[in-house]
CSV table of C-alpha atoms in Angstrom, one decimal:
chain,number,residue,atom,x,y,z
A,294,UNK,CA,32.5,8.5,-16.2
A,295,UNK,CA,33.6,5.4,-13.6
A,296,UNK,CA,33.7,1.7,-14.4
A,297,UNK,CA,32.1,0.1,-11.4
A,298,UNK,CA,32.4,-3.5,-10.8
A,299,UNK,CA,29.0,-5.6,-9.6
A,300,UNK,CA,28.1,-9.2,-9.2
A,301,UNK,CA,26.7,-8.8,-12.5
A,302,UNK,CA,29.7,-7.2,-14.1
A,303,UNK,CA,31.5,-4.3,-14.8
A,304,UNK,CA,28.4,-1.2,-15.7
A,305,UNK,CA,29.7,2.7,-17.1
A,306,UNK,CA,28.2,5.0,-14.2
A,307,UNK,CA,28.2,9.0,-14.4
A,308,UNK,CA,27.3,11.5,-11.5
A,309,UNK,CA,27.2,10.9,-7.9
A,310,UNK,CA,28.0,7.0,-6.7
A,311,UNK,CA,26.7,6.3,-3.4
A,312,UNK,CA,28.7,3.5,-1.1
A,313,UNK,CA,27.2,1.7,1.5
A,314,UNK,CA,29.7,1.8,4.8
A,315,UNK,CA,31.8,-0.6,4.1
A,316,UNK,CA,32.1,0.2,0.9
A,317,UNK,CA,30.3,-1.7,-1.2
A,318,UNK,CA,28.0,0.1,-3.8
A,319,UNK,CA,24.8,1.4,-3.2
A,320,UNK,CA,23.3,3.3,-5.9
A,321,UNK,CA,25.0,4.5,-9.4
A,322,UNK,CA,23.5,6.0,-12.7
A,323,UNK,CA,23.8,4.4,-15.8
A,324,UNK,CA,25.2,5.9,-19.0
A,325,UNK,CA,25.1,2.6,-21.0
A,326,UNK,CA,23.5,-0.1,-21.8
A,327,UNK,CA,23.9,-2.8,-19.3
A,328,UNK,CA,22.0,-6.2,-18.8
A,329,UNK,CA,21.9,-8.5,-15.8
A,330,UNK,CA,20.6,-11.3,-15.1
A,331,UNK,CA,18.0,-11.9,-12.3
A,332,UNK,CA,15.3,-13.9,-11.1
A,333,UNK,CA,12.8,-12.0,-13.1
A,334,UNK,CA,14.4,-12.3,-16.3
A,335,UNK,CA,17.5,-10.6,-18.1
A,336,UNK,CA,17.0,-6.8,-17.4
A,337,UNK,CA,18.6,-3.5,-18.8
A,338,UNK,CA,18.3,-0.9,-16.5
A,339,UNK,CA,17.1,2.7,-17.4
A,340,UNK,CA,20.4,4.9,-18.6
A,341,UNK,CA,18.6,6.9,-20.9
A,342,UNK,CA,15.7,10.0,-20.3
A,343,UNK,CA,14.3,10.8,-23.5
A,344,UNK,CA,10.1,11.5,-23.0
A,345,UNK,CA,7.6,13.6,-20.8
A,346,UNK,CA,7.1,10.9,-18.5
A,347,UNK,CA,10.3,9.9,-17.8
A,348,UNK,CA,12.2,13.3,-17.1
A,349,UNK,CA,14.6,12.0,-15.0
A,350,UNK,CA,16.9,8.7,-14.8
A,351,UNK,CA,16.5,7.3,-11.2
A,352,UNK,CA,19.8,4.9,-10.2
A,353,UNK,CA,20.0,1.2,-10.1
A,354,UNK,CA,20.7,0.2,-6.4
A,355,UNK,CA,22.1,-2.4,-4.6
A,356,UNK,CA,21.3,-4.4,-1.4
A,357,UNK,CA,25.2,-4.4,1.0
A,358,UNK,CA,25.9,-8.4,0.1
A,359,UNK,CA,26.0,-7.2,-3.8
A,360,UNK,CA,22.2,-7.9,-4.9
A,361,UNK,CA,20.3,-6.0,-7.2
A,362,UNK,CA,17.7,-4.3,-5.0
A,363,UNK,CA,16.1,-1.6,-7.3
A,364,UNK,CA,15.7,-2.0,-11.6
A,365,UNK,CA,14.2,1.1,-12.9
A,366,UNK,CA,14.2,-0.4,-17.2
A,367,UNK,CA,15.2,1.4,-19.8
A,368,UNK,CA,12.0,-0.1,-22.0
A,369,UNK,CA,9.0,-1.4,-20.6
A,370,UNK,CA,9.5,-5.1,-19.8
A,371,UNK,CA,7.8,-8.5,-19.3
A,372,UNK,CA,9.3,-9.9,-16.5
A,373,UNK,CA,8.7,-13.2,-14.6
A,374,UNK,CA,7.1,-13.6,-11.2
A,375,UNK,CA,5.4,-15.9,-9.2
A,376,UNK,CA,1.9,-15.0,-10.3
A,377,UNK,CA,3.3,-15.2,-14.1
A,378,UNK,CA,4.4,-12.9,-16.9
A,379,UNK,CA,3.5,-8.8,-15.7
A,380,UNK,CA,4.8,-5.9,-17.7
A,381,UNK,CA,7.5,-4.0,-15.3
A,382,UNK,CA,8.9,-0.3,-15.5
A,383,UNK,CA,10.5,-0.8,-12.3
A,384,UNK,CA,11.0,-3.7,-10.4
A,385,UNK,CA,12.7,-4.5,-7.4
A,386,UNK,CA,14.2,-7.6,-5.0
A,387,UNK,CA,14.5,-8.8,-1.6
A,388,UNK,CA,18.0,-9.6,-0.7
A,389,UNK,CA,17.8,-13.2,-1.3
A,390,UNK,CA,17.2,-11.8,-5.0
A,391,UNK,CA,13.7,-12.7,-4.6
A,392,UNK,CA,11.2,-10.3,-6.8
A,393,UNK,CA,9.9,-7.6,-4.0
A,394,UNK,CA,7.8,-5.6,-6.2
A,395,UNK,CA,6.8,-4.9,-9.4
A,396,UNK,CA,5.3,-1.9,-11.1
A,397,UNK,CA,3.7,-1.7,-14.5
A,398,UNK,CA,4.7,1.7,-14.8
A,399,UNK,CA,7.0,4.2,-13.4
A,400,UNK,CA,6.4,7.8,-14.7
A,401,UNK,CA,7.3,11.2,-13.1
A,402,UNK,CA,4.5,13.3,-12.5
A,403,UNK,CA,5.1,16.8,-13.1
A,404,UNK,CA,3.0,19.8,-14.6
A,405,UNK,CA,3.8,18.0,-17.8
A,406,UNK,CA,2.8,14.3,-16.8
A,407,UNK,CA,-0.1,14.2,-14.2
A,408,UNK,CA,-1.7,11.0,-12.7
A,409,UNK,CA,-4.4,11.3,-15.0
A,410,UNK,CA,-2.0,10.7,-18.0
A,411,UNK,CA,0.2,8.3,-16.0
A,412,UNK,CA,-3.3,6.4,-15.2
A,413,UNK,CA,-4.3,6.3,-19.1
A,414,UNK,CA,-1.6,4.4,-20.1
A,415,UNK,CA,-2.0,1.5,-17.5
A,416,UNK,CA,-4.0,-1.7,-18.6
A,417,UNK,CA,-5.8,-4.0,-16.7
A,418,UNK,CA,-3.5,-7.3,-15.6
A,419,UNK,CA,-5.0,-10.5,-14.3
A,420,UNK,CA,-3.4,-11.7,-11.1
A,421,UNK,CA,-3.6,-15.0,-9.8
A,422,UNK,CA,-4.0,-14.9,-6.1
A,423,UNK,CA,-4.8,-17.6,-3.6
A,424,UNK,CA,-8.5,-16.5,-3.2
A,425,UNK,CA,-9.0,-16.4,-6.6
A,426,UNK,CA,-7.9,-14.5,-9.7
A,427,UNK,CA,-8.4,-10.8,-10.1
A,428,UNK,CA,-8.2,-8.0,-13.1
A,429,UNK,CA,-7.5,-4.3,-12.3
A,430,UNK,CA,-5.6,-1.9,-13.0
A,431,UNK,CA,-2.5,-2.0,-10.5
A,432,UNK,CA,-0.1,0.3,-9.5
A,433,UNK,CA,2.3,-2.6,-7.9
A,434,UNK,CA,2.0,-6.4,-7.1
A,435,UNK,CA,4.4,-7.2,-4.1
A,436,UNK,CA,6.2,-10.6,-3.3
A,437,UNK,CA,7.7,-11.9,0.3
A,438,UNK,CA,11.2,-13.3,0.2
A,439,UNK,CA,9.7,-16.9,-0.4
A,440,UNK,CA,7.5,-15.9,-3.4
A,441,UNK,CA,4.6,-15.9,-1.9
A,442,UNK,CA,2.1,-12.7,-2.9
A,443,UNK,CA,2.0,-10.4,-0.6
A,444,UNK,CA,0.2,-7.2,-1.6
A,445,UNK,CA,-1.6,-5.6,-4.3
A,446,UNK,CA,-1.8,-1.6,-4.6
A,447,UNK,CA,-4.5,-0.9,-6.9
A,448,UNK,CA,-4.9,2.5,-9.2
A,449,UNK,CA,-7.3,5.0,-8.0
A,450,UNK,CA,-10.5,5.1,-9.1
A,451,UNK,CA,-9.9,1.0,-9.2
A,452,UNK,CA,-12.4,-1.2,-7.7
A,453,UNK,CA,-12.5,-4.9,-7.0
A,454,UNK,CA,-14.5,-7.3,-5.6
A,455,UNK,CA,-12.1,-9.6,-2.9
A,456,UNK,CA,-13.4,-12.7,-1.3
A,457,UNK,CA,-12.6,-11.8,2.6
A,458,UNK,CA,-13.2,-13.8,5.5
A,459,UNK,CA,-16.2,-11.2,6.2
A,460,UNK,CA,-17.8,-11.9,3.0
A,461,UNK,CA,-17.5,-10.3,-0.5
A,462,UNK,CA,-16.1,-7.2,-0.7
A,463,UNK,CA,-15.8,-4.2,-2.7
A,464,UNK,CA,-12.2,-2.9,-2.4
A,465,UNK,CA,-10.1,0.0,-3.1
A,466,UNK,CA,-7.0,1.0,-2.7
A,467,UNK,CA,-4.8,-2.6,-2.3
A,468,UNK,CA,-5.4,-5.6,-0.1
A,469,UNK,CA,-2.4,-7.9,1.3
A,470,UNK,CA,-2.4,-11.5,2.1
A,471,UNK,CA,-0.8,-14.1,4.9
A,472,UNK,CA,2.0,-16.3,4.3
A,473,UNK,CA,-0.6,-18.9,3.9
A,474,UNK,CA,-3.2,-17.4,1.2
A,475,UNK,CA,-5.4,-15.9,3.7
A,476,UNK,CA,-6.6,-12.3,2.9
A,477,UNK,CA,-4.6,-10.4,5.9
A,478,UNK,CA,-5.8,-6.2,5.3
A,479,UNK,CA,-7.8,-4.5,3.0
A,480,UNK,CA,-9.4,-0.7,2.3
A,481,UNK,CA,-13.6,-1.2,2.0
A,482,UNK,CA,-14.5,0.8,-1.3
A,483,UNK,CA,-17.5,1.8,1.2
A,484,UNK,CA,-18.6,1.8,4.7
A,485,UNK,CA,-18.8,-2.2,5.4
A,486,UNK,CA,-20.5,-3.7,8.7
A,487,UNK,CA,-18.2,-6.3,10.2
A,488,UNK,CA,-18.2,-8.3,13.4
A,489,UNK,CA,-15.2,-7.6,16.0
A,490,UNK,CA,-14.7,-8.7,19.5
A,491,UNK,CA,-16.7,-5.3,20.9
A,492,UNK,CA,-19.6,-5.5,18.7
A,493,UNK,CA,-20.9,-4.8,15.2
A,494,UNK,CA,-18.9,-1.9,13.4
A,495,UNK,CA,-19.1,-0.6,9.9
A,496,UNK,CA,-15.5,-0.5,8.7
A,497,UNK,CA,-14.5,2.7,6.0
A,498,UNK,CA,-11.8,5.1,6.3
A,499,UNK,CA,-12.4,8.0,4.7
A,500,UNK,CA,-8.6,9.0,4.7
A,501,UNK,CA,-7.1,6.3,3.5
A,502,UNK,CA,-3.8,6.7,1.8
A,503,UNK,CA,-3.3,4.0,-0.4
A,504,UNK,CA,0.7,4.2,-1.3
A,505,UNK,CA,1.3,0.3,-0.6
A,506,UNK,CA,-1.8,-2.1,-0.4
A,507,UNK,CA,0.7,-3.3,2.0
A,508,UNK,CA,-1.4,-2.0,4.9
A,509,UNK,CA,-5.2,-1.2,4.8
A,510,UNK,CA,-7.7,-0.4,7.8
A,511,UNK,CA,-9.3,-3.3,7.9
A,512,UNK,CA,-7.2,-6.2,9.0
A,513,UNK,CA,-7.4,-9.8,9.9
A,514,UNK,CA,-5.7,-12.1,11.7
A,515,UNK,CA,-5.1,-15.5,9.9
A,516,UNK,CA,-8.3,-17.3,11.7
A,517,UNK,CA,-10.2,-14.6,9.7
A,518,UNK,CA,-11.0,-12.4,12.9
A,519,UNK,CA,-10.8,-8.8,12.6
A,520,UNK,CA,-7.4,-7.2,14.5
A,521,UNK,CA,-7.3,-4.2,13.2
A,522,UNK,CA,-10.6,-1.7,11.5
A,523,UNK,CA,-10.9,2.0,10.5
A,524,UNK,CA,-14.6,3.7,10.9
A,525,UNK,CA,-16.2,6.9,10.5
A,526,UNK,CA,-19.7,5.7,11.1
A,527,UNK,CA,-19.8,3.8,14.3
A,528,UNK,CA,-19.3,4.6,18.3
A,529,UNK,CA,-18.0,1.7,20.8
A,530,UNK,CA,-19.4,2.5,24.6
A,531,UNK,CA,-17.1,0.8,27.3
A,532,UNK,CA,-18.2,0.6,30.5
A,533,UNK,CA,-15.2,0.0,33.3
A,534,UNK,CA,-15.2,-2.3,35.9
A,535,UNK,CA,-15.6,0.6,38.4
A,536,UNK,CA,-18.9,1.5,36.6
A,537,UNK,CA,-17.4,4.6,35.2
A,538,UNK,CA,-18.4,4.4,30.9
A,539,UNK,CA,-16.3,5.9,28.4
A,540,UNK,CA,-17.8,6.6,24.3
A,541,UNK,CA,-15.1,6.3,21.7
A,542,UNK,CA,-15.9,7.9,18.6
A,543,UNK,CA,-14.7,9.2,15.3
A,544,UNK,CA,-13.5,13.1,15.3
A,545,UNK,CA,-15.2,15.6,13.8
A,546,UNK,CA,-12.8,18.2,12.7
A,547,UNK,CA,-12.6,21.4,10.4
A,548,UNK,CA,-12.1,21.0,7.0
A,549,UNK,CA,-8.7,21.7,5.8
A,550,UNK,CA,-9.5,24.1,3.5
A,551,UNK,CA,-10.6,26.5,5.9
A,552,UNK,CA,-13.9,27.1,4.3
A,553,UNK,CA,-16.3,26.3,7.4
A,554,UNK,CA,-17.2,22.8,6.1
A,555,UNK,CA,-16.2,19.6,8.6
A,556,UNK,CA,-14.7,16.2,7.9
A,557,UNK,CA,-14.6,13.5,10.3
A,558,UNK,CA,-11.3,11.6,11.3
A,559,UNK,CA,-11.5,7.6,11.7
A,560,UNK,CA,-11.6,6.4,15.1
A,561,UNK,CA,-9.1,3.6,14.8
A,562,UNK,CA,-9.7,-0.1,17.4
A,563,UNK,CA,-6.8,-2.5,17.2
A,564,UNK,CA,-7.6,-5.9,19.2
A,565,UNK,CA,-5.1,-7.6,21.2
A,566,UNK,CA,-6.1,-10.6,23.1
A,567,UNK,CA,-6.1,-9.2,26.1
A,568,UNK,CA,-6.9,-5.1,25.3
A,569,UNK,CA,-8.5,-2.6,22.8
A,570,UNK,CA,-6.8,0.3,21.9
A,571,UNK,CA,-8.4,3.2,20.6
A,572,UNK,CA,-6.5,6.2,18.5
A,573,UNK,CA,-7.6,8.7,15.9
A,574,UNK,CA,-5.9,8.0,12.3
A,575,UNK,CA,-2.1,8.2,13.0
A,576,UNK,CA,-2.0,10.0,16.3
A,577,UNK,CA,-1.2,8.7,19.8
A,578,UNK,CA,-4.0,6.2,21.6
A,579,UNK,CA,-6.5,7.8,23.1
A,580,UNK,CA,-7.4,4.8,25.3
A,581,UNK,CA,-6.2,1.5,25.9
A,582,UNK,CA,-8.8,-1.1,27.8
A,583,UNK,CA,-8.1,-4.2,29.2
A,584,UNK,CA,-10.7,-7.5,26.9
A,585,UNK,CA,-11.7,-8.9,30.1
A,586,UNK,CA,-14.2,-7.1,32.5
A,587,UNK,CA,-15.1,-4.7,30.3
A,588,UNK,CA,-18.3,-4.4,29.2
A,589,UNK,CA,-18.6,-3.1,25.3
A,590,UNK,CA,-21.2,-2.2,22.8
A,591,UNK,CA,-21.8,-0.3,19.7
A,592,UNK,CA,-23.7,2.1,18.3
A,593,UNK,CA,-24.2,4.5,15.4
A,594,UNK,CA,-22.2,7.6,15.1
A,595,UNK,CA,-24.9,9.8,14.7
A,596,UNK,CA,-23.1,12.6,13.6
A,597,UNK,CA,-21.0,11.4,10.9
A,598,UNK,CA,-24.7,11.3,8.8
A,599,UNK,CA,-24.9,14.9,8.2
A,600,UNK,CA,-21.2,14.7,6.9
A,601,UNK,CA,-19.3,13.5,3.1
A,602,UNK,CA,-17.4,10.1,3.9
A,603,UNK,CA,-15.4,11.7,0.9
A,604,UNK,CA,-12.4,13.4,1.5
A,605,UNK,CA,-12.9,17.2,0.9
A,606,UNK,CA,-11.2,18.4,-2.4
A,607,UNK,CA,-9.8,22.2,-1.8
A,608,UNK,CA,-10.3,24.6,-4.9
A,609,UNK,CA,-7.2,26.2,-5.4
């Protein structure tokens, strides 16, 4: 067992103790009960593993001037945040020692402890958010360095109704906002028609991860204009300034579970002021087109109609 010294005082570590390079500490596990004190409230890390859910003890970790960055508690806690009181498992801080994130819970999942069980035992919070206040079920509600509310990852299966510069919304998955209130990305809970600089385009992504609602198809720019959007269901037809036209579409692809069936892959358009770019999910662009003297319109992607929007579950 090693005596480490913090910021925060002197804590009883056992295992492995991580350094960052010069030195300073960067991660240690906890064999004791220690409290310190932190802009969310005094907090006793996690030094104990004694149920299904919590199988392991994750360390407490530190930012390289000294500051807390990760708090994994020994006890679920109510902490304070900028939105309020919120019940925390985990939390952790910017390097200012400004709350980054907070998570209601933080079970392992394991053959023992699936998401379904992890899901049962999280209750429905009411955040107070600049376009309003909203009750779900959230996996995390994240913070910028100056407070301000960034993000809001939502539990699947979770559904609310977000007041967006395109209109009311039904939203999975998380949303995340400006520095100034504005609603800045969110994941449509289904296929959503929404105006963008090339035309009409009905925004879902069928794909859709949702680990952070840090990032979301369907993103905005803080006039409220889409930037950013995701789609499955619509086509954009450029035609060049040599005459020559070009369709961008949404991939049809074979199912991953090898069983004949397809599934489609979002065609992805990011807006620039002065181009489009065009990609498929994650991969590389597949075109890049100057704003000006292109001529652009939309259309239905016929195809995607005889096709789930769902993402295909494989039997095992």
């Amino acid at each position: 067992m090693d005596t480490l010294d913090t910021r925060y005082g002197s804590l009883s570590a056992d295992g492995p103790v991580e350094r960052h390079p010069d030195g300073g500490l960067r991660a240690a596990f906890l064999v004791a009960p220690f409290a310190l004190d932190t802009t969310a409230g005094r907090l006793t890390p996690q030094h104990s593993s004694d149920d299904s859910r919590r199988m392991f003890k994750p360390p407490l970790t530190f930012h390289p001037n000294g500051q807390v960055r990760s708090v994994p508690l020994e006890t679920r806690t109510v902490v304070h945040t900028p939105v309020g009181p919120l019940p925390a498992e985990l939390i952790t801080f910017h390097e200012n020692g400004a709350i980054a994130r907070v998570f209601p819970l933080n079970g392992k999942l394991s053959g023992y402890w699936t998401e379904a069980d992890e899901g049962g035992l999280a209750e429905p919070l009411r955040i107070a958010t600049p376009i309003g206040t909203l009750a779900a079920k959230f996996v995390a509600v994240a913070f910028d360095p100056a407070g301000r509310l960034r993000s809001l990852t939502l539990w699947p299966g979770e559904e609310i109704v977000v007041r967006a510069p395109c209109g009311n919304v039904p939203v999975r998955l998380g949303l995340s906002f400006h520095a100034g209130g504005t609603v800045c990305s969110l994941e449509p809970a289904r296929p959503l028609e929404v105006s963008t600089p090339v035309g009409s385009i009905w925004a879902y992504d069928p794909d859709a991860v949702g680990i952070s609602g840090d990032d979301n198809s369907l993103v905005f720019d803080g006039d409220g204009q889409v930037v950013r959007v995701a789609t499955v269901r619509s086509s954009v037809l450029a035609q060049l300034p040599d005459g020559s036209r070009q369709e961008l579409s949404p991939l049809v692809r074979d199912s991953i579970c090898g069983d004949g069936d397809q599934e489609l892959t979002a065609l992805i358009l990011e807006f620039a002021a002065d181009s489009l770019t065009a990609r498929h999910g994650v991969a590389a662009p597949v075109a890049v087109f100057p704003r000006a003297g292109v001529h652009y319109a939309t259309r239905p992607f016929v195809a995607a109609f005889a096709l789930s929007f769902a993402p295909k579950q494989c039997s095992m």
